[in-house]
Tab-separated table of N, CA and C in Angstrom:
chain	number	residue	atom	x	y	z
A	208	MET	N	158.136	60.577	231.332
A	208	MET	CA	158.447	61.817	230.641
A	208	MET	C	157.924	62.994	231.467
A	209	THR	N	158.747	63.999	231.648
A	209	THR	CA	158.329	65.215	232.333
A	209	THR	C	158.571	66.404	231.429
A	210	GLY	N	157.977	67.503	231.788
A	210	GLY	CA	158.194	68.727	231.035
A	210	GLY	C	157.069	69.037	230.076
A	211	ILE	N	157.231	70.117	229.403
A	211	ILE	CA	156.239	70.616	228.465
A	211	ILE	C	156.524	70.077	227.071
A	212	ILE	N	155.462	69.794	226.339
A	212	ILE	CA	155.584	69.390	224.938
A	212	ILE	C	155.350	70.650	224.106
A	213	PRO	N	156.404	71.224	223.527
A	213	PRO	CA	156.272	72.504	222.822
A	213	PRO	C	155.174	72.523	221.754
A	214	GLU	N	155.018	71.449	221.032
A	214	GLU	CA	153.990	71.400	219.991
A	214	GLU	C	152.590	71.527	220.583
A	215	ALA	N	152.373	70.892	221.737
A	215	ALA	CA	151.060	70.949	222.393
A	215	ALA	C	150.777	72.333	222.954
A	216	GLU	N	151.798	73.036	223.386
A	216	GLU	CA	151.626	74.384	223.926
A	216	GLU	C	151.072	75.339	222.882
A	217	LYS	N	151.306	75.067	221.615
A	217	LYS	CA	150.876	75.964	220.540
A	217	LYS	C	149.454	75.672	220.050
A	218	LEU	N	148.859	74.578	220.513
A	218	LEU	CA	147.513	74.213	220.072
A	218	LEU	C	146.460	75.061	220.772
A	219	ILE	N	145.415	75.416	220.040
A	219	ILE	CA	144.308	76.172	220.609
A	219	ILE	C	143.200	75.175	220.958
A	220	PRO	N	142.741	75.182	222.209
A	220	PRO	CA	141.663	74.266	222.584
A	220	PRO	C	140.399	74.507	221.748
A	221	ALA	N	139.577	73.491	221.619
A	221	ALA	CA	138.328	73.583	220.855
A	221	ALA	C	137.251	74.193	221.746
A	222	TYR	N	137.299	75.493	221.937
A	222	TYR	CA	136.353	76.178	222.806
A	222	TYR	C	134.918	76.073	222.298
A	223	ASP	N	134.736	75.808	221.028
A	223	ASP	CA	133.389	75.667	220.480
A	223	ASP	C	132.694	74.396	220.990
A	224	LEU	N	133.427	73.489	221.602
A	224	LEU	CA	132.843	72.255	222.128
A	224	LEU	C	132.334	72.392	223.565
A	225	VAL	N	132.640	73.505	224.203
A	225	VAL	CA	132.210	73.730	225.582
A	225	VAL	C	131.537	75.095	225.698
A	226	ASP	N	130.686	75.236	226.676
A	226	ASP	CA	129.945	76.482	226.864
A	226	ASP	C	130.678	77.373	227.862
A	227	VAL	N	131.727	78.026	227.407
A	227	VAL	CA	132.479	78.967	228.229
A	227	VAL	C	132.695	80.256	227.451
A	228	ASP	N	132.778	81.360	228.172
A	228	ASP	CA	133.010	82.652	227.522
A	228	ASP	C	134.391	83.200	227.871
A	229	TYR	N	135.298	82.313	228.250
A	229	TYR	CA	136.641	82.714	228.636
A	229	TYR	C	137.672	81.790	227.990
A	230	GLN	N	138.916	82.213	228.077
A	230	GLN	CA	140.044	81.450	227.536
A	230	GLN	C	141.058	81.232	228.651
A	231	ILE	N	141.638	80.048	228.699
A	231	ILE	CA	142.658	79.720	229.693
A	231	ILE	C	144.041	79.919	229.075
A	232	LEU	N	144.915	80.629	229.790
A	232	LEU	CA	146.274	80.889	229.314
A	232	LEU	C	147.288	80.661	230.425
A	233	HIS	N	148.527	80.464	230.022
A	233	HIS	CA	149.670	80.401	230.938
A	233	HIS	C	150.661	81.478	230.516
A	234	THR	N	151.286	82.148	231.494
A	234	THR	CA	152.372	83.078	231.170
A	234	THR	C	153.717	82.480	231.537
A	235	THR	N	153.685	81.445	232.391
A	235	THR	CA	154.914	80.753	232.776
A	235	THR	C	154.652	79.261	232.817
A	236	ARG	N	155.727	78.510	232.800
A	236	ARG	CA	155.692	77.061	233.026
A	236	ARG	C	156.828	76.743	233.974
A	237	GLY	N	156.659	75.679	234.737
A	237	GLY	CA	157.652	75.344	235.740
A	237	GLY	C	157.420	76.170	236.985
A	238	CYS	N	158.394	76.207	237.856
A	238	CYS	CA	158.238	76.954	239.101
A	238	CYS	C	159.600	77.417	239.615
A	239	ILE	N	159.578	78.599	240.228
A	239	ILE	CA	160.807	79.142	240.810
A	239	ILE	C	161.008	78.652	242.238
A	240	ARG	N	159.993	77.992	242.798
A	240	ARG	CA	160.056	77.489	244.175
A	240	ARG	C	160.079	75.966	244.169
A	241	GLN	N	160.296	75.360	245.297
A	241	GLN	CA	160.218	73.904	245.429
A	241	GLN	C	159.454	73.572	246.705
A	242	CYS	N	158.206	73.973	246.766
A	242	CYS	CA	157.371	73.742	247.937
A	242	CYS	C	157.115	72.251	248.111
A	243	GLY	N	157.165	71.788	249.348
A	243	GLY	CA	156.986	70.376	249.641
A	243	GLY	C	155.606	69.841	249.308
A	244	PHE	N	154.592	70.709	249.253
A	244	PHE	CA	153.222	70.279	248.990
A	244	PHE	C	152.857	70.297	247.508
A	245	CYS	N	153.755	70.752	246.656
A	245	CYS	CA	153.435	70.942	245.241
A	245	CYS	C	154.396	70.168	244.349
A	246	GLY	N	153.896	69.649	243.251
A	246	GLY	CA	154.748	68.884	242.336
A	246	GLY	C	155.043	69.586	241.027
A	247	THR	N	154.650	70.852	240.900
A	247	THR	CA	154.869	71.556	239.635
A	247	THR	C	156.330	71.557	239.222
A	248	TYR	N	157.221	71.800	240.147
A	248	TYR	CA	158.643	71.866	239.794
A	248	TYR	C	159.181	70.505	239.345
A	249	ILE	N	158.477	69.422	239.684
A	249	ILE	CA	158.883	68.085	239.230
A	249	ILE	C	158.277	67.785	237.858
A	250	ILE	N	156.995	68.094	237.705
A	250	ILE	CA	156.290	67.825	236.451
A	250	ILE	C	156.801	68.729	235.334
A	251	GLU	N	157.055	69.988	235.666
A	251	GLU	CA	157.557	70.972	234.704
A	251	GLU	C	158.893	71.495	235.224
A	252	PRO	N	159.982	70.736	235.054
A	252	PRO	CA	161.260	71.104	235.673
A	252	PRO	C	161.935	72.354	235.092
A	253	GLU	N	161.565	72.753	233.898
A	253	GLU	CA	162.207	73.928	233.287
A	253	GLU	C	161.350	75.169	233.519
A	254	TRP	N	161.934	76.212	234.093
A	254	TRP	CA	161.260	77.489	234.322
A	254	TRP	C	161.265	78.278	233.024
A	255	MET	N	160.078	78.594	232.511
A	255	MET	CA	159.950	79.323	231.251
A	255	MET	C	158.958	80.470	231.424
A	256	CYS	N	159.296	81.625	230.882
A	256	CYS	CA	158.422	82.798	230.930
A	256	CYS	C	158.103	83.253	229.515
A	257	LYS	N	156.846	83.549	229.275
A	257	LYS	CA	156.462	84.141	227.992
A	257	LYS	C	156.674	85.644	228.082
A	258	GLU	N	157.094	86.236	226.982
A	258	GLU	CA	157.241	87.686	226.918
A	258	GLU	C	155.963	88.337	226.426
A	259	SER	N	155.148	87.564	225.714
A	259	SER	CA	153.928	88.094	225.118
A	259	SER	C	152.900	86.971	224.990
A	260	ILE	N	151.627	87.349	225.049
A	260	ILE	CA	150.545	86.400	224.788
A	260	ILE	C	149.596	86.927	223.707
A	261	LYS	N	149.914	88.084	223.129
A	261	LYS	CA	148.963	88.741	222.215
A	261	LYS	C	148.567	87.862	221.032
A	262	ASP	N	149.450	87.004	220.564
A	262	ASP	CA	149.110	86.133	219.442
A	262	ASP	C	148.285	84.922	219.877
A	263	GLU	N	148.131	84.724	221.174
A	263	GLU	CA	147.352	83.602	221.701
A	263	GLU	C	145.935	83.996	222.079
A	264	ILE	N	145.669	85.275	222.224
A	264	ILE	CA	144.377	85.740	222.714
A	264	ILE	C	143.315	85.590	221.626
A	265	ILE	N	142.245	84.831	221.960
A	265	ILE	CA	141.137	84.657	221.019
A	265	ILE	C	139.792	85.027	221.648
A	266	LYS	N	139.755	85.260	222.948
A	266	LYS	CA	138.516	85.638	223.638
A	266	LYS	C	138.757	86.900	224.459
A	267	LYS	N	137.653	87.581	224.819
A	267	LYS	CA	137.774	88.816	225.589
A	267	LYS	C	138.094	88.562	227.057
A	268	LYS	N	137.589	87.451	227.596
A	268	LYS	CA	137.834	87.129	228.996
A	268	LYS	C	138.960	86.101	229.081
A	269	LEU	N	139.936	86.374	229.937
A	269	LEU	CA	141.081	85.482	230.094
A	269	LEU	C	141.164	84.984	231.533
A	270	VAL	N	141.514	83.712	231.670
A	270	VAL	CA	141.766	83.115	232.978
A	270	VAL	C	143.191	82.583	232.924
A	271	PHE	N	144.016	83.017	233.866
A	271	PHE	CA	145.402	82.575	233.900
A	271	PHE	C	145.553	81.408	234.869
A	272	TYR	N	145.850	80.230	234.357
A	272	TYR	CA	146.173	79.059	235.174
A	272	TYR	C	147.689	79.050	235.290
A	273	ASP	N	148.180	79.779	236.232
A	273	ASP	CA	149.599	80.061	236.273
A	273	ASP	C	150.091	80.069	237.714
A	274	ASN	N	150.980	79.161	238.050
A	274	ASN	CA	151.515	79.084	239.403
A	274	ASN	C	152.389	80.268	239.776
A	275	ASN	N	152.984	80.906	238.798
A	275	ASN	CA	153.964	81.972	239.053
A	275	ASN	C	153.666	83.222	238.233
A	276	PHE	N	152.415	83.574	238.152
A	276	PHE	CA	151.974	84.709	237.340
A	276	PHE	C	152.799	85.970	237.600
A	277	LEU	N	152.944	86.352	238.846
A	277	LEU	CA	153.652	87.592	239.174
A	277	LEU	C	155.167	87.453	239.156
A	278	ALA	N	155.687	86.235	239.051
A	278	ALA	CA	157.138	86.030	238.984
A	278	ALA	C	157.672	86.246	237.570
A	279	ASN	N	156.782	86.315	236.591
A	279	ASN	CA	157.205	86.544	235.211
A	279	ASN	C	157.712	87.984	235.077
A	280	PRO	N	158.970	88.175	234.681
A	280	PRO	CA	159.497	89.537	234.566
A	280	PRO	C	158.822	90.362	233.473
A	281	HIS	N	158.035	89.724	232.616
A	281	HIS	CA	157.353	90.412	231.515
A	281	HIS	C	155.868	90.623	231.804
A	282	ILE	N	155.452	90.455	233.048
A	282	ILE	CA	154.028	90.471	233.374
A	282	ILE	C	153.370	91.816	233.061
A	283	GLU	N	154.082	92.908	233.242
A	283	GLU	CA	153.481	94.220	232.935
A	283	GLU	C	153.138	94.317	231.453
A	284	ASN	N	154.039	93.891	230.600
A	284	ASN	CA	153.782	93.887	229.160
A	284	ASN	C	152.585	92.979	228.821
A	285	ILE	N	152.542	91.807	229.426
A	285	ILE	CA	151.459	90.856	229.175
A	285	ILE	C	150.121	91.436	229.599
A	286	LEU	N	150.055	92.065	230.761
A	286	LEU	CA	148.804	92.655	231.216
A	286	LEU	C	148.371	93.817	230.337
A	287	ASN	N	149.316	94.554	229.780
A	287	ASN	CA	148.969	95.646	228.872
A	287	ASN	C	148.424	95.131	227.551
A	288	GLU	N	148.847	93.931	227.156
A	288	GLU	CA	148.342	93.363	225.898
A	288	GLU	C	146.851	93.084	226.000
């Protein structure tokens, strides 16, 4: 099975179980490139962009684990949120 599980994407990690003061988020899934050294486009074959993350934000510090952060056409809106 490849791709994203939509139900899992909506779950909030149990940050109370770890000692961190930040939250991990994604603004995109999949990849617009097919680099020979990377498997993201195989693991996540569908390119998806979020238009907003405001309903996902629960901490003041955010870390984006995102292969294509700047490729998201909605990135300006997301950064303003």
